[in-house]
PDB file of C-alpha atoms in Angstrom:
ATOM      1  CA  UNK A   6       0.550 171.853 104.442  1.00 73.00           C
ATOM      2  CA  UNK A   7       0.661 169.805 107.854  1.00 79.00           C
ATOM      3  CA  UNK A   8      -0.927 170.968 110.915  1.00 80.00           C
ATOM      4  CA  UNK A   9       1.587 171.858 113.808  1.00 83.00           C
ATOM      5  CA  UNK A  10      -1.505 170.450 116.317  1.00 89.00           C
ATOM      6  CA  UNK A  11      -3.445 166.935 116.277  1.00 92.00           C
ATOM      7  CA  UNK A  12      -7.146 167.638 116.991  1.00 95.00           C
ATOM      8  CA  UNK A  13      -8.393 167.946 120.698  1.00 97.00           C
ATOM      9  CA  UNK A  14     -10.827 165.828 119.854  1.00 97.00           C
ATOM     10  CA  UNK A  15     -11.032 162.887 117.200  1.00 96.00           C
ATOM     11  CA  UNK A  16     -14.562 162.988 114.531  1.00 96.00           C
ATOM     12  CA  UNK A  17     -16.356 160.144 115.863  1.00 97.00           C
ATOM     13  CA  UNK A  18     -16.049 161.370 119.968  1.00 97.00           C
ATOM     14  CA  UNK A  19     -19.323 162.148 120.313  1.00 97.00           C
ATOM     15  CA  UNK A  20     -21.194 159.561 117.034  1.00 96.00           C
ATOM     16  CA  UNK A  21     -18.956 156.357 117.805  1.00 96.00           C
ATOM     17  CA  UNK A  22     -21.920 156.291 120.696  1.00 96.00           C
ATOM     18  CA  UNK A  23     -25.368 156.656 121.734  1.00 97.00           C
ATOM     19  CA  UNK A  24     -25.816 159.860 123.166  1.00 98.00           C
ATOM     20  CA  UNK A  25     -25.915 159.506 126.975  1.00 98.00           C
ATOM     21  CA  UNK A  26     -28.322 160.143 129.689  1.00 98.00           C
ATOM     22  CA  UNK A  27     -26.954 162.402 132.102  1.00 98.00           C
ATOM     23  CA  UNK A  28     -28.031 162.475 135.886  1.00 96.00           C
ATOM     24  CA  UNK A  29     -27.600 166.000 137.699  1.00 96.00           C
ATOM     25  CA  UNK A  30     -27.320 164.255 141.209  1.00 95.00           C
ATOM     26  CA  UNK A  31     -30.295 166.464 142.317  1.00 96.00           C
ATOM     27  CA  UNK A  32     -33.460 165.683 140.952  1.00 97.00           C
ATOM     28  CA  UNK A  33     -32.806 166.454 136.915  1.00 98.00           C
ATOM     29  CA  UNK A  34     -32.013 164.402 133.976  1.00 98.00           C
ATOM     30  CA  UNK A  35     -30.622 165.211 130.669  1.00 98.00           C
ATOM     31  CA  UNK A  36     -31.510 162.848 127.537  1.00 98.00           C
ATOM     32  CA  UNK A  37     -32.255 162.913 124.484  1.00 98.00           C
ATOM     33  CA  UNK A  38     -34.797 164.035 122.722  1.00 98.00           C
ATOM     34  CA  UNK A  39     -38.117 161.994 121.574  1.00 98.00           C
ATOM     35  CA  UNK A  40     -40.652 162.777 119.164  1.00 97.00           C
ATOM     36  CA  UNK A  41     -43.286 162.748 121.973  1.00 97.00           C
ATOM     37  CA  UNK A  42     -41.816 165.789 123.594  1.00 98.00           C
ATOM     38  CA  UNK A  43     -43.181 168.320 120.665  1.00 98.00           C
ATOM     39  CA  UNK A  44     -46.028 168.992 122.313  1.00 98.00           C
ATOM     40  CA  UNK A  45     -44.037 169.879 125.565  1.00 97.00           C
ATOM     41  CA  UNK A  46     -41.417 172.169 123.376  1.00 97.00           C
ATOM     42  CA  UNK A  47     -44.368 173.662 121.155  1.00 97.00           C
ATOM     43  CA  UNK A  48     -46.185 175.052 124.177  1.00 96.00           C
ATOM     44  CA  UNK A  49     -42.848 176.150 125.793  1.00 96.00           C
ATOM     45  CA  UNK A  50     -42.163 178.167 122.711  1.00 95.00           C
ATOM     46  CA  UNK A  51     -45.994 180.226 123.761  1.00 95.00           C
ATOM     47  CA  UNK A  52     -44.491 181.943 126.472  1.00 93.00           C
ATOM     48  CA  UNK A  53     -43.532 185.476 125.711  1.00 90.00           C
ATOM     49  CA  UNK A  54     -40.277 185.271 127.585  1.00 89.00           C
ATOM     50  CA  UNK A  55     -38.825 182.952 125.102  1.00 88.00           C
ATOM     51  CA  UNK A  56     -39.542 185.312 122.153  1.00 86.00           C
ATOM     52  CA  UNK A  57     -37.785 187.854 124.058  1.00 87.00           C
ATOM     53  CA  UNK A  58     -34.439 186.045 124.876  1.00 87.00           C
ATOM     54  CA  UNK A  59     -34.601 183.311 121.330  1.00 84.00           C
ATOM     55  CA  UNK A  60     -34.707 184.142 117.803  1.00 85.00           C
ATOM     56  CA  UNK A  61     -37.583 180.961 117.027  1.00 86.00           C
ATOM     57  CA  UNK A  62     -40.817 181.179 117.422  1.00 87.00           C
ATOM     58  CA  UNK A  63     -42.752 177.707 116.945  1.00 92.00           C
ATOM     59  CA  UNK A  64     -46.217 177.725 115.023  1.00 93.00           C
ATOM     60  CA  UNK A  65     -46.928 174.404 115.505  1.00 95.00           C
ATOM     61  CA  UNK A  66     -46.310 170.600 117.146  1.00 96.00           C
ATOM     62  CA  UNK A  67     -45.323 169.577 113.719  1.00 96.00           C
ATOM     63  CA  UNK A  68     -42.660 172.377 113.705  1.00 96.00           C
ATOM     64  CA  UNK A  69     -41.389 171.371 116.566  1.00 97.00           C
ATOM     65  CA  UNK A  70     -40.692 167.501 115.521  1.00 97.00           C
ATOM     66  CA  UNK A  71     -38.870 168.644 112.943  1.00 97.00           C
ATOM     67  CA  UNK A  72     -36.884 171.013 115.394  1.00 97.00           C
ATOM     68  CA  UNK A  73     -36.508 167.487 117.327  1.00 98.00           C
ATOM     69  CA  UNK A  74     -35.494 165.181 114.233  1.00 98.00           C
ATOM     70  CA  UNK A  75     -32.937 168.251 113.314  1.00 97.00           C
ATOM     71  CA  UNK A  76     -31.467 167.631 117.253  1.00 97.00           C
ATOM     72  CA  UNK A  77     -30.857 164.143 116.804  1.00 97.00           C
ATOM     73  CA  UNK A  78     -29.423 164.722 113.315  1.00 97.00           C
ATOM     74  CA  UNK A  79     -27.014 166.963 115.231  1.00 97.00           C
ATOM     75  CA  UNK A  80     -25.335 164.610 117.349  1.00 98.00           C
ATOM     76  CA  UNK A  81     -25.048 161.873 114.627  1.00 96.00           C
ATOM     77  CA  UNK A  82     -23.390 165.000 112.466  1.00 97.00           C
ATOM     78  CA  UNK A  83     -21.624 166.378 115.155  1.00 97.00           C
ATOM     79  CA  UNK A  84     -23.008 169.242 114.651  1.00 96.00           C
ATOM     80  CA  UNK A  85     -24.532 170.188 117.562  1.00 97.00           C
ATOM     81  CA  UNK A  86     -25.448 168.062 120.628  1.00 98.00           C
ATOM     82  CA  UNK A  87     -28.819 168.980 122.177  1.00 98.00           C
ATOM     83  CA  UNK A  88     -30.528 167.237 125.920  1.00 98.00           C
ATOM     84  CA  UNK A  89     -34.081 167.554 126.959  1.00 98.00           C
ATOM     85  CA  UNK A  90     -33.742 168.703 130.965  1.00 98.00           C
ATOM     86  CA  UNK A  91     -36.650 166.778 132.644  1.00 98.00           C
ATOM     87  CA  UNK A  92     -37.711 165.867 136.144  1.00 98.00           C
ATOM     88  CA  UNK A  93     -35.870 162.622 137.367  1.00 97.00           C
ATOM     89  CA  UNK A  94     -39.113 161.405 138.786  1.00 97.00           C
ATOM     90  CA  UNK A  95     -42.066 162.632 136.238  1.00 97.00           C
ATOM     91  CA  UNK A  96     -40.224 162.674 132.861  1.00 97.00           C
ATOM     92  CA  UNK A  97     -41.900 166.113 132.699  1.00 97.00           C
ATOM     93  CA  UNK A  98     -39.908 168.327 129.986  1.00 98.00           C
ATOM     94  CA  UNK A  99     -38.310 171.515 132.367  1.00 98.00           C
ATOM     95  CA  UNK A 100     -35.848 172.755 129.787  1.00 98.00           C
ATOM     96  CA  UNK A 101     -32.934 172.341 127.253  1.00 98.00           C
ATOM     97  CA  UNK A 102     -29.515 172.096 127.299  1.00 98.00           C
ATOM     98  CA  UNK A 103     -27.008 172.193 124.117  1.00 98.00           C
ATOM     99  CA  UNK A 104     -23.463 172.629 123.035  1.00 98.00           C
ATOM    100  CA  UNK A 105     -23.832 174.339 119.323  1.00 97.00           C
ATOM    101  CA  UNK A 106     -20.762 174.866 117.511  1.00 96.00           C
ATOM    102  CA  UNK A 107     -19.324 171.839 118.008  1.00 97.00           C
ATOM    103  CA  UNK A 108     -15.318 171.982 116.890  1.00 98.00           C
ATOM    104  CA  UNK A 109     -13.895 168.761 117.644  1.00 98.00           C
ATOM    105  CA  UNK A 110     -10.535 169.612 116.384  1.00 97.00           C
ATOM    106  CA  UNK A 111     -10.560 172.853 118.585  1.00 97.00           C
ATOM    107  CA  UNK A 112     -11.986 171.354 121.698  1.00 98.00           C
ATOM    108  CA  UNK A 113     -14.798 173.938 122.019  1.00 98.00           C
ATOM    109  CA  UNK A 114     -18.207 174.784 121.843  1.00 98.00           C
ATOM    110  CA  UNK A 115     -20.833 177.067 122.944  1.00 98.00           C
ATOM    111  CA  UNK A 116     -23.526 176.004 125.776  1.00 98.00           C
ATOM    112  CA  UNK A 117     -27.051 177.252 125.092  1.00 97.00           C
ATOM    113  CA  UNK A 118     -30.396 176.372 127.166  1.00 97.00           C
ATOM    114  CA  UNK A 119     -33.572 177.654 128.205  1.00 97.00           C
ATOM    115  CA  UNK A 120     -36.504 176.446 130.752  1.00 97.00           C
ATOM    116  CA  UNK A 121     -39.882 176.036 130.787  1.00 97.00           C
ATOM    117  CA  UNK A 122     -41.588 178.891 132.855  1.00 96.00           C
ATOM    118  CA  UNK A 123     -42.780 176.123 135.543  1.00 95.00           C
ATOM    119  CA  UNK A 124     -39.212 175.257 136.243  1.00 96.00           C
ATOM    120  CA  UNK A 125     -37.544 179.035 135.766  1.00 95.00           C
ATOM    121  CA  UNK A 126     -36.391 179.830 139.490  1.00 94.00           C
ATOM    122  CA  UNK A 127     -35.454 176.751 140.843  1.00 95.00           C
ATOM    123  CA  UNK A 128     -31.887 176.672 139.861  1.00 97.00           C
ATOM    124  CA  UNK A 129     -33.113 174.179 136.435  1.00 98.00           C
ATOM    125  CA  UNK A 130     -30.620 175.851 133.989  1.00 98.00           C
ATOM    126  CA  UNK A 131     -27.225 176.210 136.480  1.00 98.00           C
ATOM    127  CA  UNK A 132     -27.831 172.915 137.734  1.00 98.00           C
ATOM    128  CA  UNK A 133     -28.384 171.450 134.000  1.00 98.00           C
ATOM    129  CA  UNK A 134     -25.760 173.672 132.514  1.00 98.00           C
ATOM    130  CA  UNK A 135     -22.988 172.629 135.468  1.00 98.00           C
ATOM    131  CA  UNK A 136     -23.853 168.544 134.607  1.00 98.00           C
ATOM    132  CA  UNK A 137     -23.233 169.524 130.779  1.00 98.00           C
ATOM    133  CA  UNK A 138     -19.810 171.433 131.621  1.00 98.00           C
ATOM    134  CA  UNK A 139     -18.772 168.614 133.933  1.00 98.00           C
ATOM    135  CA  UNK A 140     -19.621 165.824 131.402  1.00 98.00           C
ATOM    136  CA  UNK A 141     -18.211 167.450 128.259  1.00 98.00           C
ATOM    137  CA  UNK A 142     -14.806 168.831 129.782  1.00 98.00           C
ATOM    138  CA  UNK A 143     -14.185 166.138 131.849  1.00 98.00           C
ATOM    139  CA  UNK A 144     -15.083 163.026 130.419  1.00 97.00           C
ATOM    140  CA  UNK A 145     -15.570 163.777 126.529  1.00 98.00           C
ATOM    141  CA  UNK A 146     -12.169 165.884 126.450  1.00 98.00           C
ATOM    142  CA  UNK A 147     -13.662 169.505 125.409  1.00 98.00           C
ATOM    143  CA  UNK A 148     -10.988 172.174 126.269  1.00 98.00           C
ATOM    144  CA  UNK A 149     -13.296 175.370 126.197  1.00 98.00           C
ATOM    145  CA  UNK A 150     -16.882 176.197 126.073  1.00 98.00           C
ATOM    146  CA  UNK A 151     -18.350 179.436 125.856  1.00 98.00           C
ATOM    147  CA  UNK A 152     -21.851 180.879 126.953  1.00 98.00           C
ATOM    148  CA  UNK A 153     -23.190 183.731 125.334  1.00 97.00           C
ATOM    149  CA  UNK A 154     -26.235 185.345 126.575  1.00 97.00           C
ATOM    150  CA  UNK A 155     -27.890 188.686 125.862  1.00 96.00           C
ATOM    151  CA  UNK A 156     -26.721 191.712 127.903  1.00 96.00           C
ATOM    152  CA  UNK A 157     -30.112 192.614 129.443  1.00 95.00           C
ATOM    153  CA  UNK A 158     -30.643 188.904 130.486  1.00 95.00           C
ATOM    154  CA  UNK A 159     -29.993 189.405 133.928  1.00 95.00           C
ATOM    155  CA  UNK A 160     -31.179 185.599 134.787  1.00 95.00           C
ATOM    156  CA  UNK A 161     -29.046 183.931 132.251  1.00 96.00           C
ATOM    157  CA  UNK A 162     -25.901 186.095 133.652  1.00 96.00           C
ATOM    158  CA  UNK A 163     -27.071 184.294 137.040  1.00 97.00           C
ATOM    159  CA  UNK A 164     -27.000 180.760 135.787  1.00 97.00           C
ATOM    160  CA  UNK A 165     -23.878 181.391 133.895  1.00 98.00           C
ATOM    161  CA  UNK A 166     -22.155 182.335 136.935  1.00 97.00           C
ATOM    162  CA  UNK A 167     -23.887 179.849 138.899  1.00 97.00           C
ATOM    163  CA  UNK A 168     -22.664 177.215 136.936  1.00 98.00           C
ATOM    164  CA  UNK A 169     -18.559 178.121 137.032  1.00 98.00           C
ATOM    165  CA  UNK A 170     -18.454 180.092 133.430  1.00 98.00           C
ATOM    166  CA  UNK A 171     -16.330 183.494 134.365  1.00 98.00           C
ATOM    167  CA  UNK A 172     -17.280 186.697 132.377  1.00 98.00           C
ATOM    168  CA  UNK A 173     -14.590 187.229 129.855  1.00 98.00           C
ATOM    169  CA  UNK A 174     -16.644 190.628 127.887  1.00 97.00           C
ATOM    170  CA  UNK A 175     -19.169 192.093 126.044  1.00 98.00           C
ATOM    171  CA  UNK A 176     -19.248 191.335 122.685  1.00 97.00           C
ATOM    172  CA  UNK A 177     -21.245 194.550 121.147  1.00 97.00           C
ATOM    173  CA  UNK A 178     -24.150 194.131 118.885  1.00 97.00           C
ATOM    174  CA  UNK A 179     -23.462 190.787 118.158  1.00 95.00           C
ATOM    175  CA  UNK A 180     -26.926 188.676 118.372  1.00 94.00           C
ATOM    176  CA  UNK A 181     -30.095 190.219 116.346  1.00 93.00           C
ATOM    177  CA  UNK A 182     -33.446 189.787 118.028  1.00 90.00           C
ATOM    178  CA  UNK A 183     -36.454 190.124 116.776  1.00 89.00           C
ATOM    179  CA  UNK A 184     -36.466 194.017 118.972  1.00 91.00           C
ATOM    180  CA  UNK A 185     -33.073 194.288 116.854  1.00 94.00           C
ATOM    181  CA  UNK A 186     -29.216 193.701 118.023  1.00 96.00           C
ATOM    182  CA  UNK A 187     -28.324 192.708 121.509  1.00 95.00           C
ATOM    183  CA  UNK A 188     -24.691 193.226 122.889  1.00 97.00           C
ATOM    184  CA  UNK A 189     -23.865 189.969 124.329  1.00 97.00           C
ATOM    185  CA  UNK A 190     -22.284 189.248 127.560  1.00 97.00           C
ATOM    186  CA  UNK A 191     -19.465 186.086 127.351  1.00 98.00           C
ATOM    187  CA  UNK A 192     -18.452 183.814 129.957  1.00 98.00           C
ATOM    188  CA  UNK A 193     -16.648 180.205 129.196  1.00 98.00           C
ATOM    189  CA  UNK A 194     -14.812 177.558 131.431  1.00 98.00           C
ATOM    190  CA  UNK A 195     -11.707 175.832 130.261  1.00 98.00           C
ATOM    191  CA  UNK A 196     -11.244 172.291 131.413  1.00 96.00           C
ATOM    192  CA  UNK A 197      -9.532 172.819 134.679  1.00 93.00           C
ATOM    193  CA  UNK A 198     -11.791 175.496 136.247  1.00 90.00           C
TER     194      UNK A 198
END
């Protein structure tokens, strides 16, 4: 049976190419990932704040590679498409950015990221997550992304905001944490916004 809709977005948008660095304008770059930031990630994933708010937990640098190699498998799968957030001037690693979910044929995905605890309030994550939005609704074509982010995460709710995604609901014990399920709060933009 034929579809009554062509695909918002072709397979190959985001494979046919390398994935690109993106410039915030202000100070932050997103690019890709390299083996030599597992030591960064590994001691990111220490902090107590990201077991609170993430469902990983990373027991070693080794781990963490493979976390890396499984990121660059994602964009050359489509799968998922996943930037280290770093200082335009130092390289130093300040976060991560990601649309998971990836549906081509739908035009959507969801946005995910986290900082570092050096970089968390200095505006790391809107100002990443707005240069993501831009890029992937404006010049790749996606038609919706969504942000999902625990109820009680009063910070992410700022960055979401922050970076144009308008609440839409609470999706109700939707995400299990390792303190058990989370309602989840979801904003999204829509190309256009």
């Amino acid at each position: 049976m034929p579809f009554l809709t062509r695909p918002v977005l072709p397979a190959g948008t985001l494979s046919g190419a390398p994935q690109p660095v993106l410039a915030t304008g202000d100070g932050l770059l997103l690019r890709p990932w390299r083996a030599a930031d597992a030591p960064a990630v590994h001691a990111v994933f220490q902090d107590p704040v990201m077991h609170r708010w993430h469902v990983r937990a990373a027991d070693s640098e080794a781990e963490t590679r493979g976390w890396i190699e499984e990121w660059l498998t994602g964009w050359r799968e489509e799968r998922d498409a996943q930037w280290a957030v770093a200082d335009a001037d130092t390289d130093r690693l300040l976060g991560r950015v990601a649309l998971r979910e990836l549906r081509l044929a739908d035009g959507t995905a969801e946005v995910a990221y986290w900082t570092a605890a050096p970089a968390r309030g200095r505006g790391v994550a809107a100002r990443a997550t707005t240069a993501l939005a831009r890029w992937a609704l404006d010049e790749i074509g996606f038609h919706r992304l969504e942000l999902l982010h625990a109820v009680r995460n009063e910070a992410s709710c700022r960055v979401a905001a922050k970076a144009g995604f308008a609440a839409e609901g609470t999706k109700r014990s939707a995400a299990l944490h390792a303190d058990g399920w989370h309602d989840m709060h979801l904003h999204a933009r829509v190309r256009g916004d």
